[in-house]
Each structure stands twice: as structure tokens, then as C-alpha cells.
Coordinates of C-alpha atoms in Angstrom, one line a residue:
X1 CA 38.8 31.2 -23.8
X2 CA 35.2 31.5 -22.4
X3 CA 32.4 29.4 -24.1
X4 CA 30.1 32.3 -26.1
X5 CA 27.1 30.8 -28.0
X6 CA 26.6 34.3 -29.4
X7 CA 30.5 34.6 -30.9
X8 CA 30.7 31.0 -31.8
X9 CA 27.5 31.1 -34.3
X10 CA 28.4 34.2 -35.1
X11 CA 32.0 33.4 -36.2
X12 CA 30.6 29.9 -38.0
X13 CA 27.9 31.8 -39.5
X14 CA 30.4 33.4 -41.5
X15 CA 32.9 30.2 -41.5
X16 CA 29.7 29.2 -43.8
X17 CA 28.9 32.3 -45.2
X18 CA 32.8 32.1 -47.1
X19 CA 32.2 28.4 -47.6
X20 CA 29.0 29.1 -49.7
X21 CA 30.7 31.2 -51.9
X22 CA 34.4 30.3 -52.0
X23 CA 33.3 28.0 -55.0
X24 CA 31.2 30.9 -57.2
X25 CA 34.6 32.7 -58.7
X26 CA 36.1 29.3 -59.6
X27 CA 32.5 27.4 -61.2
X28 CA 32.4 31.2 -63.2
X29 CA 36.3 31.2 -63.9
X30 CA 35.9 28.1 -65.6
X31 CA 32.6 29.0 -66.9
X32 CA 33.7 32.0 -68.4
X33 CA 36.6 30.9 -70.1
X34 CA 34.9 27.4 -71.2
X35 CA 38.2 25.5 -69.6
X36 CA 39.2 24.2 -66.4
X37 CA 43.1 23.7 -67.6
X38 CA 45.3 24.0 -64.5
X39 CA 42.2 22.9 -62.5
X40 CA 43.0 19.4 -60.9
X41 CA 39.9 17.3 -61.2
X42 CA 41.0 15.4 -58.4
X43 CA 41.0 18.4 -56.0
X44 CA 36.9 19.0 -57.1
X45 CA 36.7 15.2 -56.8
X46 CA 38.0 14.6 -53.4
X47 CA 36.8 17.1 -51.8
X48 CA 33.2 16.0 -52.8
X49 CA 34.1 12.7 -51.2
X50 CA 35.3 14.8 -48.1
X51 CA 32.1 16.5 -47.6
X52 CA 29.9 13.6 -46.5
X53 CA 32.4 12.5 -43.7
X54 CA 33.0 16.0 -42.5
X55 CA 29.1 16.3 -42.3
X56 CA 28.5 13.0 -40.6
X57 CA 31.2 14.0 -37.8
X58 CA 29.5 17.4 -37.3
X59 CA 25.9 16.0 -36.9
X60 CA 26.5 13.7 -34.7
X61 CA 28.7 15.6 -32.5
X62 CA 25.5 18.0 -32.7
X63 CA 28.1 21.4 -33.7
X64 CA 26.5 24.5 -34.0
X65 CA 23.5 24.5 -37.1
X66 CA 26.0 26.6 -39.5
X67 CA 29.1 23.9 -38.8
X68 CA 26.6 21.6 -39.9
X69 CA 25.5 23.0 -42.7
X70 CA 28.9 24.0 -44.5
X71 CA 30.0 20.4 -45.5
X72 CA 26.6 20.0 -47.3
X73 CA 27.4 23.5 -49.1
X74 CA 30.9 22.5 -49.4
X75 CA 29.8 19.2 -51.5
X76 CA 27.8 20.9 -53.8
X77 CA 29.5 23.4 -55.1
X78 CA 32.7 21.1 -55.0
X79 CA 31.0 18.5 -57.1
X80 CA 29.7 21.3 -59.3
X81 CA 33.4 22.2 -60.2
X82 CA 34.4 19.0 -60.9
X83 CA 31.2 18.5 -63.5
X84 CA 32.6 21.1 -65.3
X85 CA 36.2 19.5 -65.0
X86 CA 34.7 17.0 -66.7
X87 CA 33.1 18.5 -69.2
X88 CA 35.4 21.2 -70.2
X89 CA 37.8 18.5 -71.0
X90 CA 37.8 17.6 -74.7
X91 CA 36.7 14.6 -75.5
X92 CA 35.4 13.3 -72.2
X93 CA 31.9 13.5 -71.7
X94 CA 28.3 15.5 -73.0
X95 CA 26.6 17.6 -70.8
X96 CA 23.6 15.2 -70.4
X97 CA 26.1 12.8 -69.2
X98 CA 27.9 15.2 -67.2
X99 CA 24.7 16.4 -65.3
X100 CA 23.7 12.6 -64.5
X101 CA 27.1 11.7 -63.2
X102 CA 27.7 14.4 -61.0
X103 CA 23.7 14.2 -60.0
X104 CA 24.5 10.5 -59.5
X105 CA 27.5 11.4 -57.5
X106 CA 25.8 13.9 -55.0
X107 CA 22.9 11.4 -55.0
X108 CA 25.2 8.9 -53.2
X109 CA 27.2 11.0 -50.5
X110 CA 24.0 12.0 -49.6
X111 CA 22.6 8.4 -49.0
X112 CA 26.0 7.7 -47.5
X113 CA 26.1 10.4 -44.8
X114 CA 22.4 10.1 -43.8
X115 CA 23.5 6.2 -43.7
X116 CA 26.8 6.7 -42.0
X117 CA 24.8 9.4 -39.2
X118 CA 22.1 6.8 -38.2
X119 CA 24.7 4.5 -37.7
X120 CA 27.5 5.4 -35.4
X121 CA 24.9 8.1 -33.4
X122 CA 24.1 4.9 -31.1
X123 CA 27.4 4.3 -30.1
X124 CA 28.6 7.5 -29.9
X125 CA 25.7 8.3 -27.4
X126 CA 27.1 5.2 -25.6
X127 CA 30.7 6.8 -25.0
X128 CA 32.1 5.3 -28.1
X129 CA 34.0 7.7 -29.8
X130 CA 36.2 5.6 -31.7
X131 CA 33.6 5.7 -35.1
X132 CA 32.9 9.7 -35.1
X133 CA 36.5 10.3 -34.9
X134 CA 37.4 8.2 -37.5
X135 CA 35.1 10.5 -39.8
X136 CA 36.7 13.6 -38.6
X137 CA 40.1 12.4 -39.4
X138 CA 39.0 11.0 -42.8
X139 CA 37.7 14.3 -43.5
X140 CA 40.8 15.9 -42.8
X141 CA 42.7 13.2 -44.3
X142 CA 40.9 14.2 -47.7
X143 CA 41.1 17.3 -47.4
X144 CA 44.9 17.7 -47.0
X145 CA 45.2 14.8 -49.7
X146 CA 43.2 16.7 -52.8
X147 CA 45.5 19.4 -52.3
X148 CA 48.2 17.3 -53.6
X149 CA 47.4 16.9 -57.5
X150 CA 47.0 21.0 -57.4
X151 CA 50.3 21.3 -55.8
X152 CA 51.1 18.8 -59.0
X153 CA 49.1 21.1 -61.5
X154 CA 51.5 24.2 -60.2
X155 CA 55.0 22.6 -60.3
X156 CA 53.7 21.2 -64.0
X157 CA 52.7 24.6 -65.6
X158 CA 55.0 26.9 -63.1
X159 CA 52.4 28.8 -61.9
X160 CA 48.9 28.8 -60.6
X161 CA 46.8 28.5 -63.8
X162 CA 43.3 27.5 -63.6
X163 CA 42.8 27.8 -60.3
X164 CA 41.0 31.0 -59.0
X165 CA 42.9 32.8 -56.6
X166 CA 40.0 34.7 -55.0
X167 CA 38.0 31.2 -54.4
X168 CA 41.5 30.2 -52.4
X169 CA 41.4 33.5 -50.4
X170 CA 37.7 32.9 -49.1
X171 CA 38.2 29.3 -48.5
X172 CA 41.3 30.2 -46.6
X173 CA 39.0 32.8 -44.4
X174 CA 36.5 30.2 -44.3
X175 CA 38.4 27.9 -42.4
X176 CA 39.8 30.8 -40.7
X177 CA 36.6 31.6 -38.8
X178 CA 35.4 28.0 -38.5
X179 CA 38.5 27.7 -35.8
X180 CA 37.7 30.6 -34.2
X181 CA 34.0 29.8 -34.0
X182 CA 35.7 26.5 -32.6
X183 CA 37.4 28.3 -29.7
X184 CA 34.2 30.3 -28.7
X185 CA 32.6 26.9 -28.0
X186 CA 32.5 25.0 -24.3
X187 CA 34.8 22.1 -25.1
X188 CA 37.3 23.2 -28.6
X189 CA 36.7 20.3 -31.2
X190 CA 40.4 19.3 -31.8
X191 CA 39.8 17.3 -34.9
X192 CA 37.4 19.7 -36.4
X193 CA 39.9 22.8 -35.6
X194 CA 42.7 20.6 -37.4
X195 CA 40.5 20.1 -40.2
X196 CA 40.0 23.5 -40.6
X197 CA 43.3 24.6 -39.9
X198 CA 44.7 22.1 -42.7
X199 CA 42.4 24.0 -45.2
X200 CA 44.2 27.7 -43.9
X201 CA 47.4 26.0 -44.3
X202 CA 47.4 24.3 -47.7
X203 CA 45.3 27.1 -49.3
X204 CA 47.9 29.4 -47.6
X205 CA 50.3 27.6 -50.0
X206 CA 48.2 27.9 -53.3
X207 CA 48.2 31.8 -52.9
X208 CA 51.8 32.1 -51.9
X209 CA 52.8 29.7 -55.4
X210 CA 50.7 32.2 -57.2
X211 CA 52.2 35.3 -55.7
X212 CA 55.9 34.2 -55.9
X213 CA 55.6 31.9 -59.5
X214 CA 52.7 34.1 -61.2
X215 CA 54.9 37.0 -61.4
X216 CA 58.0 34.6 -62.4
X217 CA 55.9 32.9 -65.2
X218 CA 55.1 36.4 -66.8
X219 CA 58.3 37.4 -67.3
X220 CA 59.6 34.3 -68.7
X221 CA 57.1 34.9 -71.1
X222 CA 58.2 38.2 -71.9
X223 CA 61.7 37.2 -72.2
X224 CA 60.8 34.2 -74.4
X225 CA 58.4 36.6 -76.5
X226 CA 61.2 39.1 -76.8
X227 CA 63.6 36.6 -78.2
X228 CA 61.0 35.3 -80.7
X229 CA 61.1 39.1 -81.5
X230 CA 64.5 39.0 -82.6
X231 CA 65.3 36.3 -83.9
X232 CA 62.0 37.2 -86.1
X233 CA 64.1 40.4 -86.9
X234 CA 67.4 38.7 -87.7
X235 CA 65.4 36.6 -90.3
X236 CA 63.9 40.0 -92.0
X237 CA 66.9 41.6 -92.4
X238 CA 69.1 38.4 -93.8
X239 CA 66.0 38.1 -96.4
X240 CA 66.6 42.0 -96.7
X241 CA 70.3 41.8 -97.3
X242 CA 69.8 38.7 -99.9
X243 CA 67.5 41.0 -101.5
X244 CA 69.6 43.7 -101.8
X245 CA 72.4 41.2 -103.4
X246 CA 69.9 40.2 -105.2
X247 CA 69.5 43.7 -107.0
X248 CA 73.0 44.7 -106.9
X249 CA 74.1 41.7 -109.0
X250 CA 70.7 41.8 -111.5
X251 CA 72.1 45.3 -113.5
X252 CA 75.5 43.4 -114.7
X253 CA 73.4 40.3 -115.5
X254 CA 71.0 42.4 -117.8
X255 CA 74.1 44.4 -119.4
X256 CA 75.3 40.8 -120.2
X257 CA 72.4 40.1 -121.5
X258 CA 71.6 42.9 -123.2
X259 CA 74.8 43.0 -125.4
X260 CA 74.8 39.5 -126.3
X261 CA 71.0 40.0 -127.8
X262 CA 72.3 43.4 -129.5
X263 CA 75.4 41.4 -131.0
X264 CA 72.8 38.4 -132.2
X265 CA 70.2 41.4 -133.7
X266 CA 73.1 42.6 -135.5
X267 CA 74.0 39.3 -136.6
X268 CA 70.3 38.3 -137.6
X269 CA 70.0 41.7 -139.2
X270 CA 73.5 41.3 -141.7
X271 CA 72.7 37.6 -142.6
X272 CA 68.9 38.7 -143.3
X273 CA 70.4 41.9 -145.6
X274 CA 73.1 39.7 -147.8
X275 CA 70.0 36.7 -148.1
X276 CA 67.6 39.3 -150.6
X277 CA 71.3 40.7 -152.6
X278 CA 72.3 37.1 -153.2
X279 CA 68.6 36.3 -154.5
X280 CA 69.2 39.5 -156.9
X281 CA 72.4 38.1 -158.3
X282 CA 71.1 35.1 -159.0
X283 CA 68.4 36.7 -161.0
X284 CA 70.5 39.1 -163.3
X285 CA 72.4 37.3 -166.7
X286 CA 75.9 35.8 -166.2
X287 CA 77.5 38.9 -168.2
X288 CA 75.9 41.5 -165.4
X289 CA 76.3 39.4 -162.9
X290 CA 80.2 39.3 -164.2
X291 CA 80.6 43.0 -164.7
X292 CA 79.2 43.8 -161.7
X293 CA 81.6 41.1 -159.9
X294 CA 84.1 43.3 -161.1
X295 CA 83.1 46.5 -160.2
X296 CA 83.6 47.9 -163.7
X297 CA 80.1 50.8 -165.2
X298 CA 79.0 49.1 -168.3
X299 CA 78.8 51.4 -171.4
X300 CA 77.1 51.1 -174.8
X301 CA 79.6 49.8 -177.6
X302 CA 79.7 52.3 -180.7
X303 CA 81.1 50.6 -184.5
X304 CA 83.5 53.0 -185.5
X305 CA 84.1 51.4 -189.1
X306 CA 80.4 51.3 -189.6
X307 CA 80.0 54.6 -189.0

């Protein structure tokens, strides 16, 4: 393909453009919902560490200005995301310390890379290539690498959790017109294009996991839902049914019941009558209490001979 300065700054201009940004939906994502659970902190991590060896390769091989710009980008946002991995994990760390550490962090890549520039430049302007490819294939190495406790986080969970899907789209179009911008140059960058190309691929992989096990996941949760449904049914209507025993067996109980406490009433009530007639008898003389034993009407005794 012909070398076009115009088409190859374009095309990295927007390589950087989608590289700015790619980060924004996942730092909000995980702003927003005050977690970063299905987020691997090693993927924020790493690719933080990858930024400073990408950058020194692309300064000294003296790429086009937005080429050279995106790793910087890249890191920063990168170790933003993996301050608020840190964070959003409980019982990790404060935000004061969070701020330091990741401060800290991007502190030292910088050093590292300005370090790492002014020190293999020399001998790559010598012919030596040997030191500035060994930073482009660390980069990709990385790269490729932090992928792999995602690709951990999805086969865990079953699905692509924590992760957002939009920040995997524009890093994949990222890398997608960082090769292009690649071919529009006079000599193609081989390790730089297979850097980039690893990030199309593996992020190609993220968003296929999420469209075939996303879907998956959700109806497994229906399914599992629906059967906590019914067995949640099943246990109302046994408690129902005992219920309804319950009452169906409670009438003959009280009838029980009921005529047992009428026969003791009746009891109570006969001894309580005969107690106060016995108490009267005992009262009267032994001659009225003997006439009356014998049911005989007492009558007044009349003296004939008197009379």
C-alpha cells in the first residue's frame, strides 16, 4: 500500500481518539454502581505496566505524534480503573490511600519510560535494534497477558459481568485504526501492528463471551427464579392443606369438648343442689327428719276420750 502521511495521521488520530475514551464507560460503570466485581484488577494493572514500554518503543522509533501519544492516554486511564478496583473492593484500601498509590504508580512509569527513552535512543540511532524491539514485544507481551485473569473473571461468573462492553468495543476500533494508520506509513511497523492486532483479537473475544454467555446467564436465572417460584408455591399450599386439616378436625374436638364440660356442669350442678337439702335435714328434729324419711304428711293428734 502507498505511504500517505495524510491517511496515516488521520487514521492514528482516531486510533487515539477511541483510546482516550475506551476507558470513560468502564471508570463510570464502576463509578456508578460503586463496584468493580467482575472487573479483573490485574487486567487495569497490567495494562498500566504495558503503557510505558509501548510508549518508549513509539518515541524512539519517532511514530506519528498521535501513535505516541496513545500509550500515555492508555496508562492513565488504565491506572485510573484499577484505583477504583482497589477501592471498590471491601476492605482494601481508603481513598487517600488509593489516590497516593495509584499517583505513586503513574509517577514511576513515567520516570521509567522517560528513563528507558534516553537510554536505548543511542543505540538505536546506531543500528541497534535489538533494545527497541524488545519494548515492543514486551508491550505486546502484556497486553495479550492481562487479558487472561478477565478471560478467568468470565469462565468464573459465566458471563461478562463487570466489565463494560462498550469500553471493549472502542478499544477493539482503537486498535483497529492504529493498524490501518500502520499500513498508510512508508515502512508497516510489524511489532506495533501485532500489538495492535492482539488488542482487536482478544477484545474480539470479550464481546463474543458476552454475546453468546450474557444471554445464557439470563435465562439460567429465569429458570432458577422460576423454580424458586414453585417450590415457594408447593410450600403455601402444603401450609394451606395442613390448615384446612387443621379446621376440619377442630369442630369434633370442640363437640368433645363441649359435652364433656356440659356432663361435668351437670354434675357440679346435682352435687351443689343435694349439699344445701342435706344441710336442711340436718337442721330439722329427729321426729321430722323421720317422718319426712318416710314420706308419710304429719297431722295433729286429737284425744278422743278427753273430749
Amino acid at each position: 500500500m502507498p505511504a500517505n502521511a495524510a491517511a496515516e495521521n488521520a487514521l492514528g488520530t482516531m486510533g487515539v481518539v477511541c483510546w482516550c475514551i475506551q476507558l470513560a464507560p468502564q471508570i463510570w460503570k464502576s463509578y456508578h454502581e460503586k463496584s468493580t466485581k467482575g472487573l479483573s484488577p490485574w487486567l487495569a494493572f497490567l495494562w498500566t505496566i504495558s503503557a510505558p514500554f509501548l510508549g518508549t518503543y513509539c518515541i524512539v522509533q519517532k511514530l506519528n505524534i498521535p501513535l505516541i501519544l496513545q500509550p500515555q492516554l492508555f496508562g492513565v486511564l488504565c491506572s485510573i480503573s484499577w484505583g477504583q478496583c482497589l477501592y471498590y473492593t471491601p476492605g482494601t484500601y481508603s481513598r487517600k490511600r488509593t489516590v497516593l498509590i495509584t499517583v505513586g504508580l503513574l509517577a514511576i512509569m513515567a520516570g521509567f519510560e522517560a528513563g528507558m527513552v534516553y537510554a536505548i535512543r543511542p543505540a538505536y540511532e546506531g543500528g541497534n535494534m535489538a533494545p527497541v524491539r524488545f519494548f515492543g514485544i514486551m508491550s505486546s507481551v502484556i497486553i495479550s497477558v492481562a487479558l487472561l485473569p478477565q478471560y478467568w473473571e468470565i469462565y468464573k461468573h459465566k458471563e461478562v459481568i463487570g466489565i463494560s462492553i462498550p469500553f471493549m468495543l472502542i478499544d477493539l476500533l482503537g486498535g483497529v485504526f492504529s493498524d490501518l494508520s500502520l499500513a498508510f506509513a512508508p515502512k508497516f511497523d510489524v511489532i506495533a501492528g501485532v500489538t495492535y492486532s492482539l488488542v482487536v483479537l482478544l477484545d474480539g473475544l470479550v464481546i463474543l463471551a458476552a454475546l453468546i454467555l450474557n444471554p445464557l446467564a439470563r435465562r439460567r436465572r429465569r429458570r432458577e427464579q422460576a423454580e424458586r417460584d414453585a417450590e415457594e408455591l408447593v410450600g403455601r399450599a402444603t401450609h394451606s392443606a395442613g390448615r384446612a386439616t387443621d379446621s376440619a378436625q377442630r369442630p369434633v374436638d370442640e363437640r368433645n369438648t363441649d359435652g364433656r364440660m356440659m356432663d361435668e356442669r351437670t354434675t357440679d350442678q346435682r352435687a351443689g343442689s343435694a349439699a344445701p337439702a342435706a344441710n336442711q335435714a340436718e337442721k330439722r328434729p329427729s321426729g321430722e327428719r323421720g317422718s319426712l324419711s318416710n314420706g308419710a304428711t304429719r297431722f295433729p293428734v286429737v284425744d278422743v276420750e278427753k273430749q
